[in-house]
JSON list of C-alpha atoms and ligand atoms in Angstrom, two decimals:
[
{"chain": "U", "resi": 1, "resn": "MET", "atom": "CA", "xyz": [-31.27, -202.50, -77.66]},
{"chain": "U", "resi": 2, "resn": "THR", "atom": "CA", "xyz": [-31.67, -201.07, -73.86]},
{"chain": "U", "resi": 3, "resn": "ASP", "atom": "CA", "xyz": [-30.31, -203.15, -71.13]},
{"chain": "U", "resi": 4, "resn": "ASP", "atom": "CA", "xyz": [-33.39, -203.61, -68.86]},
{"chain": "U", "resi": 5, "resn": "LEU", "atom": "CA", "xyz": [-31.62, -203.54, -65.54]},
{"chain": "U", "resi": 6, "resn": "TYR", "atom": "CA", "xyz": [-35.29, -204.20, -63.60]},
{"chain": "U", "resi": 7, "resn": "SER", "atom": "CA", "xyz": [-34.87, -207.52, -65.08]},
{"chain": "U", "resi": 8, "resn": "ARG", "atom": "CA", "xyz": [-32.35, -208.39, -62.91]},
{"chain": "U", "resi": 9, "resn": "ASP", "atom": "CA", "xyz": [-32.72, -206.29, -60.00]},
{"chain": "U", "resi": 10, "resn": "SER", "atom": "CA", "xyz": [-36.25, -204.85, -59.91]},
{"chain": "U", "resi": 11, "resn": "TYR", "atom": "CA", "xyz": [-35.26, -202.81, -56.48]},
{"chain": "U", "resi": 12, "resn": "LEU", "atom": "CA", "xyz": [-33.08, -200.05, -58.54]},
{"chain": "U", "resi": 13, "resn": "ARG", "atom": "CA", "xyz": [-35.10, -196.91, -57.93]},
{"chain": "U", "resi": 14, "resn": "SER", "atom": "CA", "xyz": [-33.05, -195.27, -60.64]},
{"chain": "U", "resi": 15, "resn": "CYS", "atom": "CA", "xyz": [-30.04, -195.41, -62.80]},
{"chain": "U", "resi": 16, "resn": "ASP", "atom": "CA", "xyz": [-27.33, -193.31, -64.72]},
{"chain": "U", "resi": 17, "resn": "ALA", "atom": "CA", "xyz": [-28.37, -193.98, -68.59]},
{"chain": "U", "resi": 18, "resn": "ALA", "atom": "CA", "xyz": [-27.62, -191.53, -72.05]},
{"chain": "U", "resi": 19, "resn": "VAL", "atom": "CA", "xyz": [-30.21, -190.99, -74.38]},
{"chain": "U", "resi": 20, "resn": "ILE", "atom": "CA", "xyz": [-29.87, -193.29, -77.76]},
{"chain": "U", "resi": 21, "resn": "GLU", "atom": "CA", "xyz": [-33.00, -191.68, -79.43]},
{"chain": "U", "resi": 22, "resn": "VAL", "atom": "CA", "xyz": [-35.69, -189.26, -79.39]},
{"chain": "U", "resi": 23, "resn": "ARG", "atom": "CA", "xyz": [-38.76, -190.25, -80.47]},
{"chain": "U", "resi": 24, "resn": "ASP", "atom": "CA", "xyz": [-42.37, -188.23, -80.83]},
{"chain": "U", "resi": 25, "resn": "GLU", "atom": "CA", "xyz": [-42.58, -187.04, -76.56]},
{"chain": "U", "resi": 26, "resn": "ALA", "atom": "CA", "xyz": [-40.85, -190.26, -75.68]},
{"chain": "U", "resi": 27, "resn": "VAL", "atom": "CA", "xyz": [-37.03, -191.18, -75.26]},
{"chain": "U", "resi": 28, "resn": "VAL", "atom": "CA", "xyz": [-35.39, -194.29, -75.21]},
{"chain": "U", "resi": 29, "resn": "LEU", "atom": "CA", "xyz": [-32.32, -195.16, -73.27]},
{"chain": "U", "resi": 30, "resn": "ASP", "atom": "CA", "xyz": [-29.11, -196.84, -73.50]},
{"chain": "U", "resi": 31, "resn": "ARG", "atom": "CA", "xyz": [-30.44, -198.64, -70.06]},
{"chain": "U", "resi": 32, "resn": "THR", "atom": "CA", "xyz": [-32.99, -198.23, -67.47]},
{"chain": "U", "resi": 33, "resn": "VAL", "atom": "CA", "xyz": [-34.70, -198.94, -64.61]},
{"chain": "U", "resi": 34, "resn": "PHE", "atom": "CA", "xyz": [-38.45, -198.31, -65.63]},
{"chain": "U", "resi": 35, "resn": "TYR", "atom": "CA", "xyz": [-40.59, -201.59, -66.57]},
{"chain": "U", "resi": 36, "resn": "PRO", "atom": "CA", "xyz": [-42.83, -201.13, -70.03]},
{"chain": "U", "resi": 37, "resn": "ARG", "atom": "CA", "xyz": [-46.45, -201.62, -69.61]},
{"chain": "U", "resi": 38, "resn": "GLY", "atom": "CA", "xyz": [-46.73, -205.74, -70.31]},
{"chain": "U", "resi": 39, "resn": "GLY", "atom": "CA", "xyz": [-47.99, -208.97, -68.30]},
{"chain": "U", "resi": 40, "resn": "GLY", "atom": "CA", "xyz": [-50.78, -207.72, -67.26]},
{"chain": "U", "resi": 41, "resn": "GLN", "atom": "CA", "xyz": [-48.04, -205.34, -65.23]},
{"chain": "U", "resi": 42, "resn": "PRO", "atom": "CA", "xyz": [-48.50, -201.20, -65.91]},
{"chain": "U", "resi": 43, "resn": "GLY", "atom": "CA", "xyz": [-45.74, -199.06, -67.40]},
{"chain": "U", "resi": 44, "resn": "ASP", "atom": "CA", "xyz": [-43.52, -197.44, -65.32]},
{"chain": "U", "resi": 45, "resn": "SER", "atom": "CA", "xyz": [-43.67, -193.52, -64.31]},
{"chain": "U", "resi": 46, "resn": "GLY", "atom": "CA", "xyz": [-40.81, -190.97, -62.80]},
{"chain": "U", "resi": 47, "resn": "VAL", "atom": "CA", "xyz": [-38.61, -188.78, -63.95]},
{"chain": "U", "resi": 48, "resn": "LEU", "atom": "CA", "xyz": [-35.28, -188.01, -66.13]},
{"chain": "U", "resi": 49, "resn": "ARG", "atom": "CA", "xyz": [-32.86, -185.29, -65.08]},
{"chain": "U", "resi": 50, "resn": "TRP", "atom": "CA", "xyz": [-29.52, -183.89, -66.63]},
{"chain": "U", "resi": 51, "resn": "GLU", "atom": "CA", "xyz": [-27.55, -181.01, -66.18]},
{"chain": "U", "resi": 52, "resn": "GLY", "atom": "CA", "xyz": [-30.04, -177.87, -66.91]},
{"chain": "U", "resi": 53, "resn": "GLY", "atom": "CA", "xyz": [-33.38, -179.85, -66.83]},
{"chain": "U", "resi": 54, "resn": "GLU", "atom": "CA", "xyz": [-35.80, -182.63, -65.69]},
{"chain": "U", "resi": 55, "resn": "CYS", "atom": "CA", "xyz": [-38.90, -183.73, -67.33]},
{"chain": "U", "resi": 56, "resn": "GLY", "atom": "CA", "xyz": [-41.56, -186.41, -66.07]},
{"chain": "U", "resi": 57, "resn": "VAL", "atom": "CA", "xyz": [-41.86, -189.87, -67.21]},
{"chain": "U", "resi": 58, "resn": "THR", "atom": "CA", "xyz": [-45.36, -190.59, -67.64]},
{"chain": "U", "resi": 59, "resn": "ASP", "atom": "CA", "xyz": [-45.77, -193.90, -69.18]},
{"chain": "U", "resi": 60, "resn": "THR", "atom": "CA", "xyz": [-43.03, -196.91, -70.22]},
{"chain": "U", "resi": 61, "resn": "THR", "atom": "CA", "xyz": [-44.14, -198.83, -73.28]},
{"chain": "U", "resi": 62, "resn": "LYS", "atom": "CA", "xyz": [-42.41, -201.13, -75.36]},
{"chain": "U", "resi": 63, "resn": "SER", "atom": "CA", "xyz": [-42.59, -200.07, -78.96]},
{"chain": "U", "resi": 64, "resn": "HIS", "atom": "CA", "xyz": [-45.12, -202.66, -81.46]},
{"chain": "U", "resi": 65, "resn": "ASP", "atom": "CA", "xyz": [-42.32, -201.82, -84.16]},
{"chain": "U", "resi": 66, "resn": "ASP", "atom": "CA", "xyz": [-38.86, -202.18, -83.07]},
{"chain": "U", "resi": 67, "resn": "GLY", "atom": "CA", "xyz": [-39.42, -203.76, -79.74]},
{"chain": "U", "resi": 68, "resn": "GLU", "atom": "CA", "xyz": [-37.62, -200.84, -77.58]},
{"chain": "U", "resi": 69, "resn": "ILE", "atom": "CA", "xyz": [-38.44, -199.50, -74.37]},
{"chain": "U", "resi": 70, "resn": "VAL", "atom": "CA", "xyz": [-40.07, -196.18, -74.72]},
{"chain": "U", "resi": 71, "resn": "HIS", "atom": "CA", "xyz": [-40.25, -193.80, -72.05]},
{"chain": "U", "resi": 72, "resn": "ALA", "atom": "CA", "xyz": [-42.82, -191.38, -72.77]},
{"chain": "U", "resi": 73, "resn": "VAL", "atom": "CA", "xyz": [-42.07, -187.76, -71.25]},
{"chain": "U", "resi": 74, "resn": "ASP", "atom": "CA", "xyz": [-44.35, -184.66, -70.79]},
{"chain": "U", "resi": 75, "resn": "PRO", "atom": "CA", "xyz": [-45.06, -183.14, -72.85]},
{"chain": "U", "resi": 76, "resn": "SER", "atom": "CA", "xyz": [-45.04, -179.79, -71.29]},
{"chain": "U", "resi": 77, "resn": "THR", "atom": "CA", "xyz": [-41.57, -179.73, -71.19]},
{"chain": "U", "resi": 78, "resn": "PRO", "atom": "CA", "xyz": [-38.74, -180.26, -73.45]},
{"chain": "U", "resi": 79, "resn": "PRO", "atom": "CA", "xyz": [-37.31, -183.38, -73.84]},
{"chain": "U", "resi": 80, "resn": "PRO", "atom": "CA", "xyz": [-33.30, -184.03, -73.40]},
{"chain": "U", "resi": 81, "resn": "LYS", "atom": "CA", "xyz": [-31.59, -184.21, -76.33]},
{"chain": "U", "resi": 82, "resn": "ALA", "atom": "CA", "xyz": [-30.14, -187.35, -77.88]},
{"chain": "U", "resi": 83, "resn": "GLY", "atom": "CA", "xyz": [-26.21, -187.77, -76.23]},
{"chain": "U", "resi": 84, "resn": "THR", "atom": "CA", "xyz": [-27.55, -186.37, -72.81]},
{"chain": "U", "resi": 85, "resn": "SER", "atom": "CA", "xyz": [-26.51, -188.28, -69.75]},
{"chain": "U", "resi": 86, "resn": "VAL", "atom": "CA", "xyz": [-29.42, -188.00, -67.74]},
{"chain": "U", "resi": 87, "resn": "THR", "atom": "CA", "xyz": [-30.45, -190.02, -64.39]},
{"chain": "U", "resi": 88, "resn": "ALA", "atom": "CA", "xyz": [-34.08, -192.33, -64.46]},
{"chain": "U", "resi": 89, "resn": "GLU", "atom": "CA", "xyz": [-35.66, -192.15, -61.33]},
{"chain": "U", "resi": 90, "resn": "LEU", "atom": "CA", "xyz": [-38.93, -194.33, -60.77]},
{"chain": "U", "resi": 91, "resn": "ASP", "atom": "CA", "xyz": [-41.78, -193.16, -58.93]},
{"chain": "U", "resi": 92, "resn": "TRP", "atom": "CA", "xyz": [-41.04, -196.09, -56.44]},
{"chain": "U", "resi": 93, "resn": "GLU", "atom": "CA", "xyz": [-44.21, -195.92, -54.12]},
{"chain": "U", "resi": 94, "resn": "ARG", "atom": "CA", "xyz": [-46.00, -196.87, -57.15]},
{"chain": "U", "resi": 95, "resn": "ARG", "atom": "CA", "xyz": [-43.66, -199.54, -58.68]},
{"chain": "U", "resi": 96, "resn": "PHE", "atom": "CA", "xyz": [-43.27, -200.78, -55.23]},
{"chain": "U", "resi": 97, "resn": "GLN", "atom": "CA", "xyz": [-46.96, -201.60, -55.21]},
{"chain": "U", "resi": 98, "resn": "HIS", "atom": "CA", "xyz": [-46.92, -202.97, -58.52]},
{"chain": "U", "resi": 99, "resn": "MET", "atom": "CA", "xyz": [-44.00, -205.55, -57.39]},
{"chain": "U", "resi": 100, "resn": "ARG", "atom": "CA", "xyz": [-45.92, -206.33, -54.43]},
{"chain": "U", "resi": 101, "resn": "THR", "atom": "CA", "xyz": [-49.78, -206.83, -56.58]},
{"chain": "U", "resi": 102, "resn": "HIS", "atom": "CA", "xyz": [-47.88, -208.83, -59.40]},
{"chain": "U", "resi": 103, "resn": "THR", "atom": "CA", "xyz": [-46.44, -211.33, -56.59]},
{"chain": "U", "resi": 104, "resn": "ALA", "atom": "CA", "xyz": [-49.55, -211.49, -55.21]},
{"chain": "U", "resi": 105, "resn": "LEU", "atom": "CA", "xyz": [-51.34, -212.53, -58.14]},
{"chain": "U", "resi": 106, "resn": "HIS", "atom": "CA", "xyz": [-48.48, -215.09, -59.34]},
{"chain": "U", "resi": 107, "resn": "ALA", "atom": "CA", "xyz": [-48.96, -216.52, -55.40]},
{"chain": "U", "resi": 108, "resn": "LEU", "atom": "CA", "xyz": [-53.11, -216.99, -55.77]},
{"chain": "U", "resi": 109, "resn": "SER", "atom": "CA", "xyz": [-52.60, -218.68, -59.33]},
{"chain": "U", "resi": 110, "resn": "GLY", "atom": "CA", "xyz": [-50.27, -221.27, -57.67]},
{"chain": "U", "resi": 111, "resn": "VAL", "atom": "CA", "xyz": [-52.70, -221.17, -54.63]},
{"chain": "U", "resi": 112, "resn": "VAL", "atom": "CA", "xyz": [-55.91, -221.82, -56.88]},
{"chain": "U", "resi": 113, "resn": "PHE", "atom": "CA", "xyz": [-53.99, -224.35, -58.84]},
{"chain": "U", "resi": 114, "resn": "THR", "atom": "CA", "xyz": [-52.68, -226.51, -56.47]},
{"chain": "U", "resi": 115, "resn": "GLU", "atom": "CA", "xyz": [-55.33, -226.57, -54.06]},
{"chain": "U", "resi": 116, "resn": "PHE", "atom": "CA", "xyz": [-58.35, -226.52, -56.51]},
{"chain": "U", "resi": 117, "resn": "GLY", "atom": "CA", "xyz": [-56.94, -227.46, -59.66]},
{"chain": "U", "resi": 118, "resn": "ALA", "atom": "CA", "xyz": [-58.31, -224.38, -61.84]},
{"chain": "U", "resi": 119, "resn": "LYS", "atom": "CA", "xyz": [-56.06, -223.24, -64.75]},
{"chain": "U", "resi": 120, "resn": "VAL", "atom": "CA", "xyz": [-55.55, -219.49, -65.10]},
{"chain": "U", "resi": 121, "resn": "THR", "atom": "CA", "xyz": [-56.85, -217.98, -68.15]},
{"chain": "U", "resi": 122, "resn": "GLY", "atom": "CA", "xyz": [-56.08, -214.44, -67.83]},
{"chain": "U", "resi": 123, "resn": "GLY", "atom": "CA", "xyz": [-55.02, -211.49, -65.30]},
{"chain": "U", "resi": 124, "resn": "ASN", "atom": "CA", "xyz": [-54.47, -207.62, -65.10]},
{"chain": "U", "resi": 125, "resn": "MET", "atom": "CA", "xyz": [-53.52, -205.15, -62.43]},
{"chain": "U", "resi": 126, "resn": "ASP", "atom": "CA", "xyz": [-54.95, -201.83, -61.49]},
{"chain": "U", "resi": 127, "resn": "SER", "atom": "CA", "xyz": [-53.63, -199.04, -59.41]},
{"chain": "U", "resi": 128, "resn": "GLY", "atom": "CA", "xyz": [-53.99, -198.24, -55.89]},
{"chain": "U", "resi": 129, "resn": "GLY", "atom": "CA", "xyz": [-52.92, -202.28, -55.28]},
{"chain": "U", "resi": 130, "resn": "VAL", "atom": "CA", "xyz": [-56.50, -204.02, -56.93]},
{"chain": "U", "resi": 131, "resn": "ALA", "atom": "CA", "xyz": [-55.89, -206.40, -59.65]},
{"chain": "U", "resi": 132, "resn": "ARG", "atom": "CA", "xyz": [-58.26, -209.53, -61.16]},
{"chain": "U", "resi": 133, "resn": "MET", "atom": "CA", "xyz": [-57.49, -213.14, -61.74]},
{"chain": "U", "resi": 134, "resn": "ASP", "atom": "CA", "xyz": [-59.46, -215.85, -64.13]},
{"chain": "U", "resi": 135, "resn": "PHE", "atom": "CA", "xyz": [-59.91, -218.97, -63.95]},
{"chain": "U", "resi": 136, "resn": "GLU", "atom": "CA", "xyz": [-60.73, -222.48, -66.17]},
{"chain": "U", "resi": 137, "resn": "LEU", "atom": "CA", "xyz": [-63.30, -223.39, -62.87]},
{"chain": "U", "resi": 138, "resn": "ASP", "atom": "CA", "xyz": [-66.81, -224.31, -63.51]},
{"chain": "U", "resi": 139, "resn": "GLY", "atom": "CA", "xyz": [-68.56, -222.42, -60.82]},
{"chain": "U", "resi": 140, "resn": "ILE", "atom": "CA", "xyz": [-67.55, -219.48, -58.25]},
{"chain": "U", "resi": 141, "resn": "SER", "atom": "CA", "xyz": [-69.08, -218.36, -54.91]},
{"chain": "U", "resi": 142, "resn": "GLN", "atom": "CA", "xyz": [-68.21, -215.96, -52.51]},
{"chain": "U", "resi": 143, "resn": "GLU", "atom": "CA", "xyz": [-67.85, -219.13, -50.12]},
{"chain": "U", "resi": 144, "resn": "PHE", "atom": "CA", "xyz": [-64.88, -220.40, -52.77]},
{"chain": "U", "resi": 145, "resn": "GLY", "atom": "CA", "xyz": [-63.46, -216.54, -52.38]},
{"chain": "U", "resi": 146, "resn": "HIS", "atom": "CA", "xyz": [-62.74, -216.84, -48.58]},
{"chain": "U", "resi": 147, "resn": "GLU", "atom": "CA", "xyz": [-61.43, -219.74, -48.68]},
{"chain": "U", "resi": 148, "resn": "VAL", "atom": "CA", "xyz": [-59.36, -218.79, -51.45]},
{"chain": "U", "resi": 149, "resn": "GLU", "atom": "CA", "xyz": [-57.87, -215.80, -49.84]},
{"chain": "U", "resi": 150, "resn": "GLU", "atom": "CA", "xyz": [-57.41, -217.83, -46.29]},
{"chain": "U", "resi": 151, "resn": "ARG", "atom": "CA", "xyz": [-55.49, -219.87, -48.25]},
{"chain": "U", "resi": 152, "resn": "LEU", "atom": "CA", "xyz": [-53.50, -217.27, -49.71]},
{"chain": "U", "resi": 153, "resn": "ASN", "atom": "CA", "xyz": [-52.56, -215.49, -47.15]},
{"chain": "U", "resi": 154, "resn": "VAL", "atom": "CA", "xyz": [-51.73, -218.46, -45.15]},
{"chain": "U", "resi": 155, "resn": "ARG", "atom": "CA", "xyz": [-49.14, -219.11, -48.20]},
{"chain": "U", "resi": 156, "resn": "LEU", "atom": "CA", "xyz": [-47.94, -215.44, -48.11]},
{"chain": "U", "resi": 157, "resn": "ALA", "atom": "CA", "xyz": [-47.36, -215.28, -44.74]},
{"chain": "U", "resi": 158, "resn": "GLU", "atom": "CA", "xyz": [-44.76, -218.31, -44.79]},
{"chain": "U", "resi": 159, "resn": "ASN", "atom": "CA", "xyz": [-42.62, -215.60, -46.09]},
{"chain": "U", "resi": 160, "resn": "VAL", "atom": "CA", "xyz": [-40.52, -217.52, -49.04]},
{"chain": "U", "resi": 161, "resn": "PRO", "atom": "CA", "xyz": [-38.10, -216.42, -51.18]},
{"chain": "U", "resi": 162, "resn": "VAL", "atom": "CA", "xyz": [-39.25, -214.99, -54.68]},
{"chain": "U", "resi": 163, "resn": "ARG", "atom": "CA", "xyz": [-36.36, -216.09, -56.90]},
{"chain": "U", "resi": 164, "resn": "VAL", "atom": "CA", "xyz": [-35.52, -214.43, -60.39]},
{"chain": "U", "resi": 165, "resn": "HIS", "atom": "CA", "xyz": [-33.89, -217.31, -63.02]},
{"chain": "U", "resi": 166, "resn": "PHE", "atom": "CA", "xyz": [-32.85, -216.83, -66.50]},
{"chain": "U", "resi": 167, "resn": "LEU", "atom": "CA", "xyz": [-33.29, -220.65, -67.73]},
{"chain": "U", "resi": 168, "resn": "PRO", "atom": "CA", "xyz": [-31.76, -222.25, -71.39]},
{"chain": "U", "resi": 169, "resn": "ARG", "atom": "CA", "xyz": [-35.12, -222.47, -73.37]},
{"chain": "U", "resi": 170, "resn": "ALA", "atom": "CA", "xyz": [-34.89, -226.51, -73.81]},
{"chain": "U", "resi": 171, "resn": "GLU", "atom": "CA", "xyz": [-34.45, -226.42, -69.65]},
{"chain": "U", "resi": 172, "resn": "ALA", "atom": "CA", "xyz": [-37.67, -224.32, -69.47]},
{"chain": "U", "resi": 173, "resn": "LEU", "atom": "CA", "xyz": [-39.52, -226.20, -71.62]},
{"chain": "U", "resi": 174, "resn": "ALA", "atom": "CA", "xyz": [-38.96, -229.41, -69.80]},
{"chain": "U", "resi": 175, "resn": "ASP", "atom": "CA", "xyz": [-39.75, -227.88, -66.61]},
{"chain": "U", "resi": 176, "resn": "THR", "atom": "CA", "xyz": [-43.20, -229.18, -65.13]},
{"chain": "U", "resi": 177, "resn": "ASP", "atom": "CA", "xyz": [-44.21, -226.46, -63.28]},
{"chain": "U", "resi": 178, "resn": "LEU", "atom": "CA", "xyz": [-43.49, -224.27, -66.57]},
{"chain": "U", "resi": 179, "resn": "ILE", "atom": "CA", "xyz": [-45.61, -226.81, -68.78]},
{"chain": "U", "resi": 180, "resn": "ARG", "atom": "CA", "xyz": [-48.76, -226.21, -66.92]},
{"chain": "U", "resi": 181, "resn": "THR", "atom": "CA", "xyz": [-48.41, -222.35, -67.77]},
{"chain": "U", "resi": 182, "resn": "LYS", "atom": "CA", "xyz": [-47.65, -223.20, -71.14]},
{"chain": "U", "resi": 183, "resn": "VAL", "atom": "CA", "xyz": [-44.28, -222.00, -71.75]},
{"chain": "U", "resi": 184, "resn": "SER", "atom": "CA", "xyz": [-43.87, -223.78, -75.00]},
{"chain": "U", "resi": 185, "resn": "LEU", "atom": "CA", "xyz": [-46.17, -220.91, -76.28]},
{"chain": "U", "resi": 186, "resn": "ILE", "atom": "CA", "xyz": [-43.00, -218.15, -75.92]},
{"chain": "U", "resi": 187, "resn": "PRO", "atom": "CA", "xyz": [-41.77, -217.04, -78.88]},
{"chain": "U", "resi": 188, "resn": "GLU", "atom": "CA", "xyz": [-38.83, -219.33, -79.94]},
{"chain": "U", "resi": 189, "resn": "SER", "atom": "CA", "xyz": [-36.48, -216.65, -80.07]},
{"chain": "U", "resi": 190, "resn": "VAL", "atom": "CA", "xyz": [-36.76, -216.06, -76.77]},
{"chain": "U", "resi": 191, "resn": "ASP", "atom": "CA", "xyz": [-33.94, -217.91, -74.99]},
{"chain": "U", "resi": 192, "resn": "PRO", "atom": "CA", "xyz": [-33.26, -218.17, -71.90]},
{"chain": "U", "resi": 193, "resn": "ILE", "atom": "CA", "xyz": [-36.56, -217.83, -70.63]},
{"chain": "U", "resi": 194, "resn": "ARG", "atom": "CA", "xyz": [-36.78, -215.55, -67.46]},
{"chain": "U", "resi": 195, "resn": "VAL", "atom": "CA", "xyz": [-38.81, -217.15, -64.31]},
{"chain": "U", "resi": 196, "resn": "ILE", "atom": "CA", "xyz": [-40.80, -216.20, -61.42]},
{"chain": "U", "resi": 197, "resn": "ASP", "atom": "CA", "xyz": [-40.40, -218.74, -58.86]},
{"chain": "U", "resi": 198, "resn": "ILE", "atom": "CA", "xyz": [-42.30, -217.67, -55.20]},
{"chain": "U", "resi": 199, "resn": "VAL", "atom": "CA", "xyz": [-40.85, -220.93, -54.10]},
{"chain": "U", "resi": 200, "resn": "GLY", "atom": "CA", "xyz": [-42.67, -223.66, -52.99]},
{"chain": "U", "resi": 201, "resn": "ILE", "atom": "CA", "xyz": [-45.96, -221.50, -54.18]},
{"chain": "U", "resi": 202, "resn": "ASP", "atom": "CA", "xyz": [-45.75, -220.24, -58.02]},
{"chain": "U", "resi": 203, "resn": "LYS", "atom": "CA", "xyz": [-42.92, -221.43, -60.81]},
{"chain": "U", "resi": 204, "resn": "GLN", "atom": "CA", "xyz": [-43.96, -219.34, -64.16]},
{"chain": "U", "resi": 205, "resn": "ALA", "atom": "CA", "xyz": [-42.23, -217.50, -67.37]},
{"chain": "U", "resi": 206, "resn": "ASP", "atom": "CA", "xyz": [-42.83, -213.79, -66.86]},
{"chain": "U", "resi": 207, "resn": "GLY", "atom": "CA", "xyz": [-41.38, -210.38, -67.27]},
{"chain": "U", "resi": 208, "resn": "GLY", "atom": "CA", "xyz": [-42.77, -208.69, -64.53]},
{"chain": "U", "resi": 209, "resn": "THR", "atom": "CA", "xyz": [-41.18, -207.21, -61.71]},
{"chain": "U", "resi": 210, "resn": "HIS", "atom": "CA", "xyz": [-41.54, -209.01, -57.82]},
{"chain": "U", "resi": 211, "resn": "VAL", "atom": "CA", "xyz": [-40.83, -208.42, -54.87]},
{"chain": "U", "resi": 212, "resn": "ALA", "atom": "CA", "xyz": [-37.96, -210.51, -52.95]},
{"chain": "U", "resi": 213, "resn": "SER", "atom": "CA", "xyz": [-40.14, -212.70, -50.23]},
{"chain": "U", "resi": 214, "resn": "SER", "atom": "CA", "xyz": [-43.71, -213.24, -50.32]},
{"chain": "U", "resi": 215, "resn": "GLY", "atom": "CA", "xyz": [-44.05, -211.94, -47.06]},
{"chain": "U", "resi": 216, "resn": "GLU", "atom": "CA", "xyz": [-43.72, -208.23, -48.47]},
{"chain": "U", "resi": 217, "resn": "VAL", "atom": "CA", "xyz": [-46.81, -208.77, -50.26]},
{"chain": "U", "resi": 218, "resn": "GLY", "atom": "CA", "xyz": [-48.65, -208.24, -46.95]},
{"chain": "U", "resi": 219, "resn": "ARG", "atom": "CA", "xyz": [-52.42, -209.65, -46.45]},
{"chain": "U", "resi": 220, "resn": "VAL", "atom": "CA", "xyz": [-54.77, -209.97, -49.41]},
{"chain": "U", "resi": 221, "resn": "ARG", "atom": "CA", "xyz": [-58.02, -209.56, -49.39]},
{"chain": "U", "resi": 222, "resn": "VAL", "atom": "CA", "xyz": [-60.51, -210.87, -52.22]},
{"chain": "U", "resi": 223, "resn": "ILE", "atom": "CA", "xyz": [-62.74, -208.53, -52.76]},
{"chain": "U", "resi": 224, "resn": "LYS", "atom": "CA", "xyz": [-65.51, -209.77, -55.43]},
{"chain": "U", "resi": 225, "resn": "THR", "atom": "CA", "xyz": [-65.69, -213.30, -57.54]},
{"chain": "U", "resi": 226, "resn": "GLU", "atom": "CA", "xyz": [-67.90, -213.29, -60.74]},
{"chain": "U", "resi": 227, "resn": "SER", "atom": "CA", "xyz": [-68.27, -215.48, -63.68]},
{"chain": "U", "resi": 228, "resn": "LYS", "atom": "CA", "xyz": [-67.39, -214.04, -66.90]},
{"chain": "U", "resi": 229, "resn": "GLY", "atom": "CA", "xyz": [-68.20, -217.00, -69.20]},
{"chain": "U", "resi": 230, "resn": "LYS", "atom": "CA", "xyz": [-68.89, -221.07, -69.03]},
{"chain": "U", "resi": 231, "resn": "ALA", "atom": "CA", "xyz": [-66.05, -221.49, -67.92]},
{"chain": "U", "resi": 232, "resn": "ASN", "atom": "CA", "xyz": [-64.03, -218.88, -66.92]},
{"chain": "U", "resi": 233, "resn": "LYS", "atom": "CA", "xyz": [-64.67, -217.38, -63.83]},
{"chain": "U", "resi": 234, "resn": "ARG", "atom": "CA", "xyz": [-62.73, -214.02, -62.01]},
{"chain": "U", "resi": 235, "resn": "ILE", "atom": "CA", "xyz": [-61.34, -213.22, -59.22]},
{"chain": "U", "resi": 236, "resn": "ARG", "atom": "CA", "xyz": [-60.75, -209.95, -57.88]},
{"chain": "U", "resi": 237, "resn": "ILE", "atom": "CA", "xyz": [-58.09, -208.92, -54.56]},
{"chain": "U", "resi": 238, "resn": "GLN", "atom": "CA", "xyz": [-56.54, -206.20, -53.37]},
{"chain": "U", "resi": 239, "resn": "LEU", "atom": "CA", "xyz": [-53.69, -205.57, -51.10]},
{"chain": "U", "resi": 240, "resn": "GLU", "atom": "CA", "xyz": [-54.76, -204.85, -47.10]},
{"chain": "U", "resi": 241, "resn": "ASP", "atom": "CA", "xyz": [-52.67, -202.56, -47.05]},
{"chain": "U", "resi": 242, "resn": "PRO", "atom": "CA", "xyz": [-51.83, -200.74, -50.56]},
{"chain": "P", "resi": 1, "resn": "ZN", "atom": "ZN1", "xyz": [-47.16, -212.35, -64.17]}
]
């Protein structure tokens, strides 16, 4: 399996790696900084360079068949052969925006839970620093959106650290913050469990890449509130400075 460097250090922009397999217009590396699409966060794009060649990476996913991290390469250029030493470099601007957006979403879920008691039912990120999150709320209004926006920005501006922990499964299952976010639903084979802790704001099991402090998110705007069903209310956010 590929060593997923991004899970321990989300600020790595590039790494040296070896091609261990070439699939249909896709490449598997022995180590990578590319995050594979998942948990609402888009897959990374960028470039692979090697002696005498380079090709674009258009998307990164996890194979449904064997769980390998698969770098989809631009079909207009030949991919590197198995065994080639490459440098894998991210489209950092795009990825950093995903990191800020992802941390904003976690902070949003923490604020809505602690201040309004509502649990998350779903969420997703788009490009452009836009994202949505759905909550178990009976009703939602524009005023509620304004209120959430204000409280969220106050908490983000506290500039608290965002920590990555790898907790033994038994410890994670006993953590009350993690119980709320249904940590028990994570497949039993996953141990340790990776946890993102926006200290004092939100803590949940997560595979995504995040910024190192809440201040790096900047200000966030609530751009839309809408009902998606009886107990399912949606808040759409955008980074003020995407
Ligand atoms: Zn997440």
